[in-house]
Every structure is written in structure tokens, then in C-alpha cells.
Amino acid sequence: MEFQSILLIAGVLLLVAAFVGWPFLQTAARRVADDRTRSSLLAERERLLTILRELDFDYSLGKIPEEDYPAQRADLVRQGAEVMKKLDEIPSPIIAAIPTDADGPAQVSDDDIEDLIAKRRSGSNGKAGGFCPNCGKATLASDRFCPNCGNAL
């Protein structure tokens, strides 16, 4: 009877620990997913900006016909706007760190802003890892395998 009681108590404690720890595991997983999504969207934004600059340059040199240029440029601008909207939807860790009152953002001193900038810079070192050579998806510097295709990096 004593062994069964200890086993029952251990089981209940395990369930309580899992129930209490579950939100902490969820926020860490969400943060990693947000980092990957943000990295991928930033890379896509840079790619679109580069293509847009090249398109403008080619048009100025006369390599692109006048009838094709507006449609191509409008399409690239639309794609860039979609990427920017997606980036705005992802919660930024630096914005979450700004203290707020009931009326909105609280008064923040220059020292507080400098501290937030220093934290942001120290936290972002080595985040971007480039792209997978196999499938082309964005990766983080800490990734050893591509999260999309599993290829070794």
C-alpha cells in the first residue's frame, strides 16, 4: 500500500509540473518560430529591394521596354508591401520591452532607450544564418540542419 501511495503522489506531482511548465515551453517555441519567420521575411524584403533597384537601373539604361516597366515595378512594390505587412504582424522583442502605462507608452529616459538598444544588439548577434543550399529557405546561425528540408548545413 505504501508503494502505491508514493507512485500516486509522484504521478500527481508530475502532472502538476507539466501543467505549470507548459506555458514556458510554448513561449520559447513561439519565440524561435517568430525569429525564423522574421529572418525569412527580412531576407525576402532585401531580395525584393535588390530586384527593384536592378529593375530601375535596367530601365534607366533602356534595357526594359517602357510598356513592361510599370507592371513589373508595381508587382514588386505589391510583393514588398505584403512582406512589410507580415513583418509588422510579428511582435518585436524590443517593442515588448518598452514600459507602458494605462494611457499608452510611459515616459522613457535616454538611458532606458540606450539600455534597450544594448540588449537588442547583444541579443541579435549571430541570429541570421543565411539560406539552405538545398531548398533556399532562411536559416539561423545556430541551426545545424535546415528546418525545412533537413539538409545538413
Tab-separated table of N, CA and C in Angstrom:
chain	number	residue	atom	x	y	z
A	1	MET	N	0.820	-1.185	0.000
A	1	MET	CA	0.000	0.000	0.000
A	1	MET	C	0.869	1.256	0.000
A	2	GLU	N	1.983	1.224	0.687
A	2	GLU	CA	2.850	2.392	0.774
A	2	GLU	C	3.474	2.713	-0.592
A	3	PHE	N	3.890	1.701	-1.328
A	3	PHE	CA	4.486	1.910	-2.646
A	3	PHE	C	3.477	2.527	-3.620
A	4	GLN	N	2.237	2.083	-3.559
A	4	GLN	CA	1.195	2.617	-4.433
A	4	GLN	C	0.906	4.087	-4.109
A	5	SER	N	0.970	4.457	-2.870
A	5	SER	CA	0.744	5.848	-2.467
A	5	SER	C	1.853	6.751	-2.999
A	6	ILE	N	3.084	6.277	-2.864
A	6	ILE	CA	4.217	7.063	-3.364
A	6	ILE	C	4.129	7.208	-4.876
A	7	LEU	N	3.748	6.143	-5.563
A	7	LEU	CA	3.603	6.186	-7.005
A	7	LEU	C	2.490	7.154	-7.410
A	8	LEU	N	1.398	7.171	-6.710
A	8	LEU	CA	0.288	8.081	-6.983
A	8	LEU	C	0.707	9.532	-6.756
A	9	ILE	N	1.400	9.802	-5.670
A	9	ILE	CA	1.865	11.161	-5.375
A	9	ILE	C	2.866	11.625	-6.445
A	10	ALA	N	3.771	10.737	-6.855
A	10	ALA	CA	4.742	11.089	-7.891
A	10	ALA	C	4.032	11.399	-9.211
A	11	GLY	N	3.005	10.632	-9.531
A	11	GLY	CA	2.243	10.887	-10.751
A	11	GLY	C	1.525	12.219	-10.715
A	12	VAL	N	0.923	12.543	-9.577
A	12	VAL	CA	0.230	13.827	-9.432
A	12	VAL	C	1.229	14.979	-9.517
A	13	LEU	N	2.389	14.837	-8.871
A	13	LEU	CA	3.408	15.881	-8.939
A	13	LEU	C	3.911	16.074	-10.373
A	14	LEU	N	4.067	14.999	-11.108
A	14	LEU	CA	4.495	15.087	-12.497
A	14	LEU	C	3.462	15.821	-13.342
A	15	LEU	N	2.195	15.518	-13.143
A	15	LEU	CA	1.136	16.218	-13.875
A	15	LEU	C	1.098	17.702	-13.523
A	16	VAL	N	1.261	18.042	-12.259
A	16	VAL	CA	1.271	19.446	-11.844
A	16	VAL	C	2.460	20.175	-12.451
A	17	ALA	N	3.627	19.547	-12.437
A	17	ALA	CA	4.815	20.172	-13.017
A	17	ALA	C	4.637	20.385	-14.520
A	18	ALA	N	4.051	19.419	-15.202
A	18	ALA	CA	3.808	19.581	-16.639
A	18	ALA	C	2.797	20.696	-16.892
A	19	PHE	N	1.766	20.782	-16.075
A	19	PHE	CA	0.750	21.824	-16.236
A	19	PHE	C	1.335	23.214	-16.004
A	20	VAL	N	2.191	23.343	-14.999
A	20	VAL	CA	2.800	24.644	-14.683
A	20	VAL	C	3.872	25.013	-15.713
A	21	GLY	N	4.632	24.056	-16.197
A	21	GLY	CA	5.729	24.351	-17.110
A	21	GLY	C	5.329	24.504	-18.566
A	22	TRP	N	4.142	24.060	-18.932
A	22	TRP	CA	3.706	24.112	-20.326
A	22	TRP	C	3.730	25.523	-20.927
A	23	PRO	N	3.241	26.563	-20.272
A	23	PRO	CA	3.294	27.907	-20.873
A	23	PRO	C	4.722	28.393	-21.145
A	24	PHE	N	5.660	28.029	-20.302
A	24	PHE	CA	7.044	28.439	-20.520
A	24	PHE	C	7.622	27.781	-21.769
A	25	LEU	N	7.292	26.538	-22.001
A	25	LEU	CA	7.755	25.843	-23.196
A	25	LEU	C	7.106	26.420	-24.446
A	26	GLN	N	5.848	26.808	-24.358
A	26	GLN	CA	5.144	27.376	-25.508
A	26	GLN	C	5.741	28.716	-25.920
A	27	THR	N	6.070	29.582	-24.938
A	27	THR	CA	6.602	30.896	-25.286
A	27	THR	C	7.985	30.770	-25.913
A	28	ALA	N	8.796	29.820	-25.462
A	28	ALA	CA	10.117	29.628	-26.052
A	28	ALA	C	9.988	29.129	-27.493
A	29	ALA	N	9.086	28.202	-27.729
A	29	ALA	CA	8.885	27.685	-29.085
A	29	ALA	C	8.331	28.783	-29.997
A	30	ARG	N	7.431	29.601	-29.485
A	30	ARG	CA	6.862	30.690	-30.273
A	30	ARG	C	7.938	31.718	-30.610
A	31	ARG	N	8.835	31.988	-29.663
A	31	ARG	CA	9.907	32.954	-29.894
A	31	ARG	C	10.851	32.468	-30.995
A	32	VAL	N	11.193	31.177	-30.989
A	32	VAL	CA	12.055	30.621	-32.027
A	32	VAL	C	11.352	30.682	-33.387
A	33	ALA	N	10.059	30.355	-33.402
A	33	ALA	CA	9.311	30.415	-34.663
A	33	ALA	C	9.226	31.851	-35.166
A	34	ASP	N	9.019	32.811	-34.265
A	34	ASP	CA	8.984	34.217	-34.665
A	34	ASP	C	10.330	34.665	-35.205
A	35	ASP	N	11.427	34.219	-34.594
A	35	ASP	CA	12.757	34.578	-35.077
A	35	ASP	C	12.999	34.040	-36.483
A	36	ARG	N	12.598	32.809	-36.719
A	36	ARG	CA	12.779	32.224	-38.050
A	36	ARG	C	11.919	32.943	-39.077
A	37	THR	N	10.678	33.222	-38.711
A	37	THR	CA	9.784	33.918	-39.636
A	37	THR	C	10.310	35.314	-39.929
A	38	ARG	N	10.749	36.033	-38.875
A	38	ARG	CA	11.281	37.381	-39.066
A	38	ARG	C	12.524	37.348	-39.956
A	39	SER	N	13.421	36.388	-39.732
A	39	SER	CA	14.631	36.274	-40.537
A	39	SER	C	14.287	35.999	-42.000
A	40	SER	N	13.340	35.115	-42.224
A	40	SER	CA	12.926	34.789	-43.583
A	40	SER	C	12.295	35.994	-44.274
A	41	LEU	N	11.444	36.722	-43.554
A	41	LEU	CA	10.793	37.888	-44.140
A	41	LEU	C	11.786	39.019	-44.404
A	42	LEU	N	12.759	39.205	-43.523
A	42	LEU	CA	13.781	40.227	-43.764
A	42	LEU	C	14.620	39.885	-44.987
A	43	ALA	N	14.939	38.609	-45.156
A	43	ALA	CA	15.690	38.192	-46.337
A	43	ALA	C	14.864	38.405	-47.604
A	44	GLU	N	13.583	38.115	-47.528
A	44	GLU	CA	12.699	38.326	-48.677
A	44	GLU	C	12.587	39.809	-49.007
A	45	ARG	N	12.513	40.654	-47.991
A	45	ARG	CA	12.450	42.100	-48.209
A	45	ARG	C	13.720	42.589	-48.906
A	46	GLU	N	14.872	42.136	-48.446
A	46	GLU	CA	16.130	42.536	-49.071
A	46	GLU	C	16.216	42.044	-50.513
A	47	ARG	N	15.730	40.845	-50.770
A	47	ARG	CA	15.731	40.303	-52.126
A	47	ARG	C	14.861	41.154	-53.042
A	48	LEU	N	13.667	41.524	-52.562
A	48	LEU	CA	12.774	42.345	-53.373
A	48	LEU	C	13.350	43.736	-53.616
A	49	LEU	N	13.995	44.317	-52.597
A	49	LEU	CA	14.612	45.631	-52.784
A	49	LEU	C	15.734	45.581	-53.811
A	50	THR	N	16.514	44.524	-53.779
A	50	THR	CA	17.598	44.370	-54.754
A	50	THR	C	17.036	44.231	-56.168
A	51	ILE	N	16.000	43.428	-56.316
A	51	ILE	CA	15.394	43.253	-57.634
A	51	ILE	C	14.795	44.570	-58.119
A	52	LEU	N	14.171	45.311	-57.219
A	52	LEU	CA	13.579	46.598	-57.585
A	52	LEU	C	14.651	47.601	-58.020
A	53	ARG	N	15.768	47.645	-57.304
A	53	ARG	CA	16.876	48.526	-57.702
A	53	ARG	C	17.430	48.135	-59.072
A	54	GLU	N	17.583	46.840	-59.298
A	54	GLU	CA	18.089	46.375	-60.589
A	54	GLU	C	17.113	46.694	-61.711
A	55	LEU	N	15.824	46.561	-61.437
A	55	LEU	CA	14.806	46.883	-62.440
A	55	LEU	C	14.860	48.370	-62.797
A	56	ASP	N	14.943	49.225	-61.777
A	56	ASP	CA	15.041	50.667	-62.025
A	56	ASP	C	16.305	51.007	-62.816
A	57	PHE	N	17.409	50.376	-62.460
A	57	PHE	CA	18.668	50.631	-63.152
A	57	PHE	C	18.585	50.177	-64.607
A	58	ASP	N	18.044	48.983	-64.831
A	58	ASP	CA	17.902	48.482	-66.202
A	58	ASP	C	16.975	49.368	-67.017
A	59	TYR	N	15.923	49.881	-66.394
A	59	TYR	CA	15.008	50.773	-67.104
A	59	TYR	C	15.702	52.082	-67.468
A	60	SER	N	16.518	52.595	-66.544
A	60	SER	CA	17.231	53.846	-66.836
A	60	SER	C	18.253	53.668	-67.961
A	61	LEU	N	18.762	52.445	-68.133
A	61	LEU	CA	19.696	52.171	-69.215
A	61	LEU	C	18.990	51.831	-70.527
A	62	GLY	N	17.676	51.662	-70.472
A	62	GLY	CA	16.914	51.346	-71.677
A	62	GLY	C	16.849	49.867	-71.989
A	63	LYS	N	17.171	49.006	-71.040
A	63	LYS	CA	17.135	47.563	-71.268
A	63	LYS	C	15.719	46.995	-71.147
A	64	ILE	N	14.840	47.729	-70.474
A	64	ILE	CA	13.475	47.251	-70.248
A	64	ILE	C	12.526	48.145	-71.057
A	65	PRO	N	11.623	47.558	-71.832
A	65	PRO	CA	10.676	48.366	-72.609
A	65	PRO	C	9.751	49.185	-71.700
A	66	GLU	N	9.354	50.354	-72.188
A	66	GLU	CA	8.519	51.248	-71.376
A	66	GLU	C	7.171	50.643	-71.035
A	67	GLU	N	6.626	49.792	-71.885
A	67	GLU	CA	5.314	49.205	-71.608
A	67	GLU	C	5.389	48.105	-70.551
A	68	ASP	N	6.528	47.468	-70.357
A	68	ASP	CA	6.671	46.403	-69.363
A	68	ASP	C	7.065	46.926	-67.980
A	69	TYR	N	7.772	48.020	-67.946
A	69	TYR	CA	8.329	48.532	-66.692
A	69	TYR	C	7.284	48.833	-65.615
A	70	PRO	N	6.200	49.585	-65.907
A	70	PRO	CA	5.246	49.903	-64.822
A	70	PRO	C	4.601	48.661	-64.198
A	71	ALA	N	4.266	47.683	-65.014
A	71	ALA	CA	3.623	46.477	-64.475
A	71	ALA	C	4.586	45.690	-63.593
A	72	GLN	N	5.837	45.556	-64.054
A	72	GLN	CA	6.821	44.816	-63.267
A	72	GLN	C	7.123	45.537	-61.961
A	73	ARG	N	7.264	46.850	-62.028
A	73	ARG	CA	7.564	47.625	-60.818
A	73	ARG	C	6.406	47.563	-59.832
A	74	ALA	N	5.173	47.688	-60.337
A	74	ALA	CA	4.000	47.640	-59.456
A	74	ALA	C	3.891	46.275	-58.770
A	75	ASP	N	4.203	45.212	-59.502
A	75	ASP	CA	4.162	43.873	-58.913
A	75	ASP	C	5.198	43.719	-57.800
A	76	LEU	N	6.415	44.228	-58.022
A	76	LEU	CA	7.456	44.146	-56.991
A	76	LEU	C	7.098	44.989	-55.767
A	77	VAL	N	6.525	46.168	-55.992
A	77	VAL	CA	6.118	47.015	-54.873
A	77	VAL	C	5.002	46.342	-54.083
A	78	ARG	N	4.048	45.692	-54.772
A	78	ARG	CA	2.965	44.981	-54.084
A	78	ARG	C	3.518	43.838	-53.230
A	79	GLN	N	4.451	43.073	-53.793
A	79	GLN	CA	5.063	41.980	-53.030
A	79	GLN	C	5.813	42.514	-51.812
A	80	GLY	N	6.517	43.623	-51.988
A	80	GLY	CA	7.240	44.233	-50.870
A	80	GLY	C	6.294	44.716	-49.784
A	81	ALA	N	5.151	45.274	-50.178
A	81	ALA	CA	4.167	45.739	-49.192
A	81	ALA	C	3.596	44.558	-48.411
A	82	GLU	N	3.367	43.436	-49.080
A	82	GLU	CA	2.869	42.247	-48.382
A	82	GLU	C	3.887	41.746	-47.360
A	83	VAL	N	5.153	41.744	-47.745
A	83	VAL	CA	6.208	41.301	-46.823
A	83	VAL	C	6.275	42.241	-45.621
A	84	MET	N	6.187	43.552	-45.873
A	84	MET	CA	6.235	44.522	-44.772
A	84	MET	C	5.037	44.356	-43.823
A	85	LYS	N	3.851	44.070	-44.369
A	85	LYS	CA	2.678	43.833	-43.516
A	85	LYS	C	2.898	42.601	-42.635
A	86	LYS	N	3.466	41.549	-43.218
A	86	LYS	CA	3.744	40.338	-42.439
A	86	LYS	C	4.776	40.623	-41.343
A	87	LEU	N	5.772	41.450	-41.664
A	87	LEU	CA	6.772	41.817	-40.653
A	87	LEU	C	6.144	42.615	-39.518
A	88	ASP	N	5.195	43.483	-39.844
A	88	ASP	CA	4.531	44.281	-38.816
A	88	ASP	C	3.678	43.427	-37.886
A	89	GLU	N	3.188	42.285	-38.379
A	89	GLU	CA	2.334	41.413	-37.562
A	89	GLU	C	3.127	40.629	-36.524
A	90	ILE	N	4.416	40.442	-36.750
A	90	ILE	CA	5.244	39.678	-35.813
A	90	ILE	C	5.626	40.601	-34.660
A	91	PRO	N	5.354	40.181	-33.421
A	91	PRO	CA	5.720	41.039	-32.286
A	91	PRO	C	7.230	41.188	-32.164
A	92	SER	N	7.668	42.419	-32.027
A	92	SER	CA	9.089	42.692	-31.911
A	92	SER	C	9.513	42.640	-30.449
A	93	PRO	N	10.628	41.979	-30.124
A	93	PRO	CA	11.052	41.898	-28.723
A	93	PRO	C	11.440	43.255	-28.152
A	94	ILE	N	11.909	44.181	-28.971
A	94	ILE	CA	12.307	45.489	-28.462
A	94	ILE	C	11.077	46.319	-28.115
A	95	ILE	N	10.004	46.189	-28.899
A	95	ILE	CA	8.780	46.931	-28.597
A	95	ILE	C	8.121	46.362	-27.349
A	96	ALA	N	8.192	45.059	-27.165
A	96	ALA	CA	7.600	44.445	-25.979
A	96	ALA	C	8.323	44.871	-24.709
A	97	ALA	N	9.578	45.310	-24.826
A	97	ALA	CA	10.352	45.698	-23.650
A	97	ALA	C	10.094	47.132	-23.214
A	98	ILE	N	9.365	47.926	-24.016
A	98	ILE	CA	9.090	49.312	-23.659
A	98	ILE	C	7.991	49.341	-22.605
A	99	PRO	N	8.226	50.000	-21.467
A	99	PRO	CA	7.209	50.047	-20.425
A	99	PRO	C	6.002	50.868	-20.872
A	100	THR	N	4.804	50.456	-20.434
A	100	THR	CA	3.584	51.165	-20.803
A	100	THR	C	2.771	51.497	-19.565
A	101	ASP	N	1.986	52.583	-19.687
A	101	ASP	CA	1.006	52.970	-18.679
A	101	ASP	C	-0.373	52.583	-19.196
A	102	ALA	N	-1.408	52.965	-18.449
A	102	ALA	CA	-2.768	52.718	-18.903
A	102	ALA	C	-3.082	53.553	-20.143
A	103	ASP	N	-2.441	54.734	-20.264
A	103	ASP	CA	-2.700	55.628	-21.388
A	103	ASP	C	-1.849	55.308	-22.608
A	104	GLY	N	-0.885	54.445	-22.499
A	104	GLY	CA	-0.008	54.129	-23.612
A	104	GLY	C	1.424	54.013	-23.139
A	105	PRO	N	2.382	54.290	-24.035
A	105	PRO	CA	3.791	54.186	-23.639
A	105	PRO	C	4.143	55.166	-22.522
A	106	ALA	N	4.898	54.681	-21.561
A	106	ALA	CA	5.319	55.521	-20.444
A	106	ALA	C	6.476	56.411	-20.891
A	107	GLN	N	6.774	57.408	-20.076
A	107	GLN	CA	7.917	58.266	-20.367
A	107	GLN	C	9.184	57.441	-20.202
A	108	VAL	N	9.997	57.424	-21.231
A	108	VAL	CA	11.213	56.628	-21.228
A	108	VAL	C	12.392	57.582	-21.344
A	109	SER	N	13.364	57.419	-20.450
A	109	SER	CA	14.536	58.288	-20.481
A	109	SER	C	15.519	57.808	-21.549
A	110	ASP	N	16.493	58.651	-21.844
A	110	ASP	CA	17.528	58.288	-22.818
A	110	ASP	C	18.334	57.081	-22.346
A	111	ASP	N	18.555	56.985	-21.040
A	111	ASP	CA	19.292	55.835	-20.509
A	111	ASP	C	18.520	54.539	-20.727
A	112	ASP	N	17.181	54.601	-20.556
A	112	ASP	CA	16.368	53.409	-20.801
A	112	ASP	C	16.446	52.985	-22.264
A	113	ILE	N	16.414	53.958	-23.149
A	113	ILE	CA	16.498	53.649	-24.579
A	113	ILE	C	17.863	53.053	-24.919
A	114	GLU	N	18.920	53.622	-24.353
A	114	GLU	CA	20.259	53.080	-24.598
A	114	GLU	C	20.380	51.651	-24.077
A	115	ASP	N	19.767	51.369	-22.919
A	115	ASP	CA	19.786	50.010	-22.383
A	115	ASP	C	19.055	49.048	-23.311
A	116	LEU	N	17.898	49.486	-23.835
A	116	LEU	CA	17.148	48.632	-24.757
A	116	LEU	C	17.941	48.372	-26.036
A	117	ILE	N	18.627	49.389	-26.539
A	117	ILE	CA	19.437	49.213	-27.741
A	117	ILE	C	20.587	48.247	-27.478
A	118	ALA	N	21.224	48.387	-26.325
A	118	ALA	CA	22.332	47.480	-25.988
A	118	ALA	C	21.840	46.043	-25.861
A	119	LYS	N	20.677	45.849	-25.239
A	119	LYS	CA	20.112	44.498	-25.123
A	119	LYS	C	19.781	43.934	-26.493
A	120	ARG	N	19.230	44.759	-27.354
A	120	ARG	CA	18.858	44.310	-28.693
A	120	ARG	C	20.102	43.908	-29.486
A	121	ARG	N	21.143	44.713	-29.397
A	121	ARG	CA	22.367	44.403	-30.137
A	121	ARG	C	23.025	43.137	-29.616
A	122	SER	N	23.041	42.964	-28.303
A	122	SER	CA	23.679	41.768	-27.754
A	122	SER	C	22.860	40.527	-28.052
A	123	GLY	N	21.538	40.660	-28.151
A	123	GLY	CA	20.693	39.506	-28.424
A	123	GLY	C	20.636	39.122	-29.877
A	124	SER	N	20.988	40.025	-30.791
A	124	SER	CA	20.841	39.721	-32.204
A	124	SER	C	22.130	39.226	-32.853
A	125	ASN	N	23.219	39.164	-32.102
A	125	ASN	CA	24.479	38.705	-32.696
A	125	ASN	C	24.355	37.250	-33.125
A	126	GLY	N	24.628	36.995	-34.388
A	126	GLY	CA	24.651	35.633	-34.893
A	126	GLY	C	23.301	35.025	-35.141
A	127	LYS	N	22.223	35.794	-35.185
A	127	LYS	CA	20.909	35.220	-35.415
A	127	LYS	C	20.749	34.757	-36.855
A	128	ALA	N	21.016	35.640	-37.808
A	128	ALA	CA	20.821	35.284	-39.205
A	128	ALA	C	21.916	34.320	-39.637
A	129	GLY	N	21.498	33.249	-40.277
A	129	GLY	CA	22.465	32.248	-40.680
A	129	GLY	C	22.570	32.090	-42.183
A	130	GLY	N	21.725	32.767	-42.926
A	130	GLY	CA	21.760	32.661	-44.378
A	130	GLY	C	20.643	31.772	-44.881
A	131	PHE	N	20.946	31.025	-45.942
A	131	PHE	CA	19.943	30.212	-46.591
A	131	PHE	C	20.449	28.794	-46.788
A	132	CYS	N	19.514	27.864	-46.865
A	132	CYS	CA	19.852	26.460	-47.097
A	132	CYS	C	20.318	26.296	-48.545
A	133	PRO	N	21.449	25.628	-48.777
A	133	PRO	CA	21.909	25.432	-50.149
A	133	PRO	C	21.037	24.448	-50.934
A	134	ASN	N	20.231	23.661	-50.223
A	134	ASN	CA	19.412	22.662	-50.881
A	134	ASN	C	18.062	23.218	-51.315
A	135	CYS	N	17.333	23.866	-50.373
A	135	CYS	CA	15.975	24.330	-50.685
A	135	CYS	C	15.851	25.846	-50.741
A	136	GLY	N	16.836	26.596	-50.223
A	136	GLY	CA	16.809	28.049	-50.312
A	136	GLY	C	16.069	28.755	-49.191
A	137	LYS	N	15.580	28.034	-48.202
A	137	LYS	CA	14.865	28.666	-47.085
A	137	LYS	C	15.852	29.303	-46.114
A	138	ALA	N	15.385	30.352	-45.405
A	138	ALA	CA	16.235	31.055	-44.442
A	138	ALA	C	16.532	30.162	-43.243
A	139	THR	N	17.751	30.288	-42.717
A	139	THR	CA	18.162	29.529	-41.543
A	139	THR	C	18.775	30.473	-40.521
A	140	LEU	N	18.856	30.012	-39.293
A	140	LEU	CA	19.520	30.761	-38.232
A	140	LEU	C	20.964	30.270	-38.119
A	141	ALA	N	21.803	31.091	-37.511
A	141	ALA	CA	23.210	30.716	-37.365
A	141	ALA	C	23.365	29.500	-36.460
A	142	SER	N	22.445	29.321	-35.526
A	142	SER	CA	22.538	28.194	-34.593
A	142	SER	C	22.032	26.886	-35.194
A	143	ASP	N	21.408	26.943	-36.366
A	143	ASP	CA	20.871	25.728	-36.983
A	143	ASP	C	21.997	24.858	-37.527
A	144	ARG	N	21.892	23.555	-37.268
A	144	ARG	CA	22.852	22.604	-37.831
A	144	ARG	C	22.234	21.911	-39.046
A	145	PHE	N	20.892	21.907	-39.079
A	145	PHE	CA	20.154	21.311	-40.185
A	145	PHE	C	19.089	22.295	-40.625
A	146	CYS	N	18.727	22.251	-41.883
A	146	CYS	CA	17.683	23.110	-42.414
A	146	CYS	C	16.340	22.730	-41.776
A	147	PRO	N	15.585	23.708	-41.231
A	147	PRO	CA	14.306	23.378	-40.610
A	147	PRO	C	13.255	22.968	-41.639
A	148	ASN	N	13.488	23.251	-42.909
A	148	ASN	CA	12.515	22.931	-43.948
A	148	ASN	C	12.757	21.547	-44.557
A	149	CYS	N	13.994	21.297	-45.013
A	149	CYS	CA	14.254	20.039	-45.739
A	149	CYS	C	15.134	19.057	-44.955
A	150	GLY	N	15.783	19.513	-43.873
A	150	GLY	CA	16.602	18.623	-43.081
A	150	GLY	C	18.042	18.476	-43.567
A	151	ASN	N	18.414	19.203	-44.584
A	151	ASN	CA	19.772	19.128	-45.137
A	151	ASN	C	20.783	19.642	-44.098
A	152	ALA	N	21.929	18.986	-44.014
A	152	ALA	CA	22.971	19.422	-43.084
A	152	ALA	C	23.560	20.742	-43.570
A	153	LEU	N	23.740	21.674	-42.638
A	153	LEU	CA	24.274	22.999	-43.001
A	153	LEU	C	25.746	23.093	-42.663
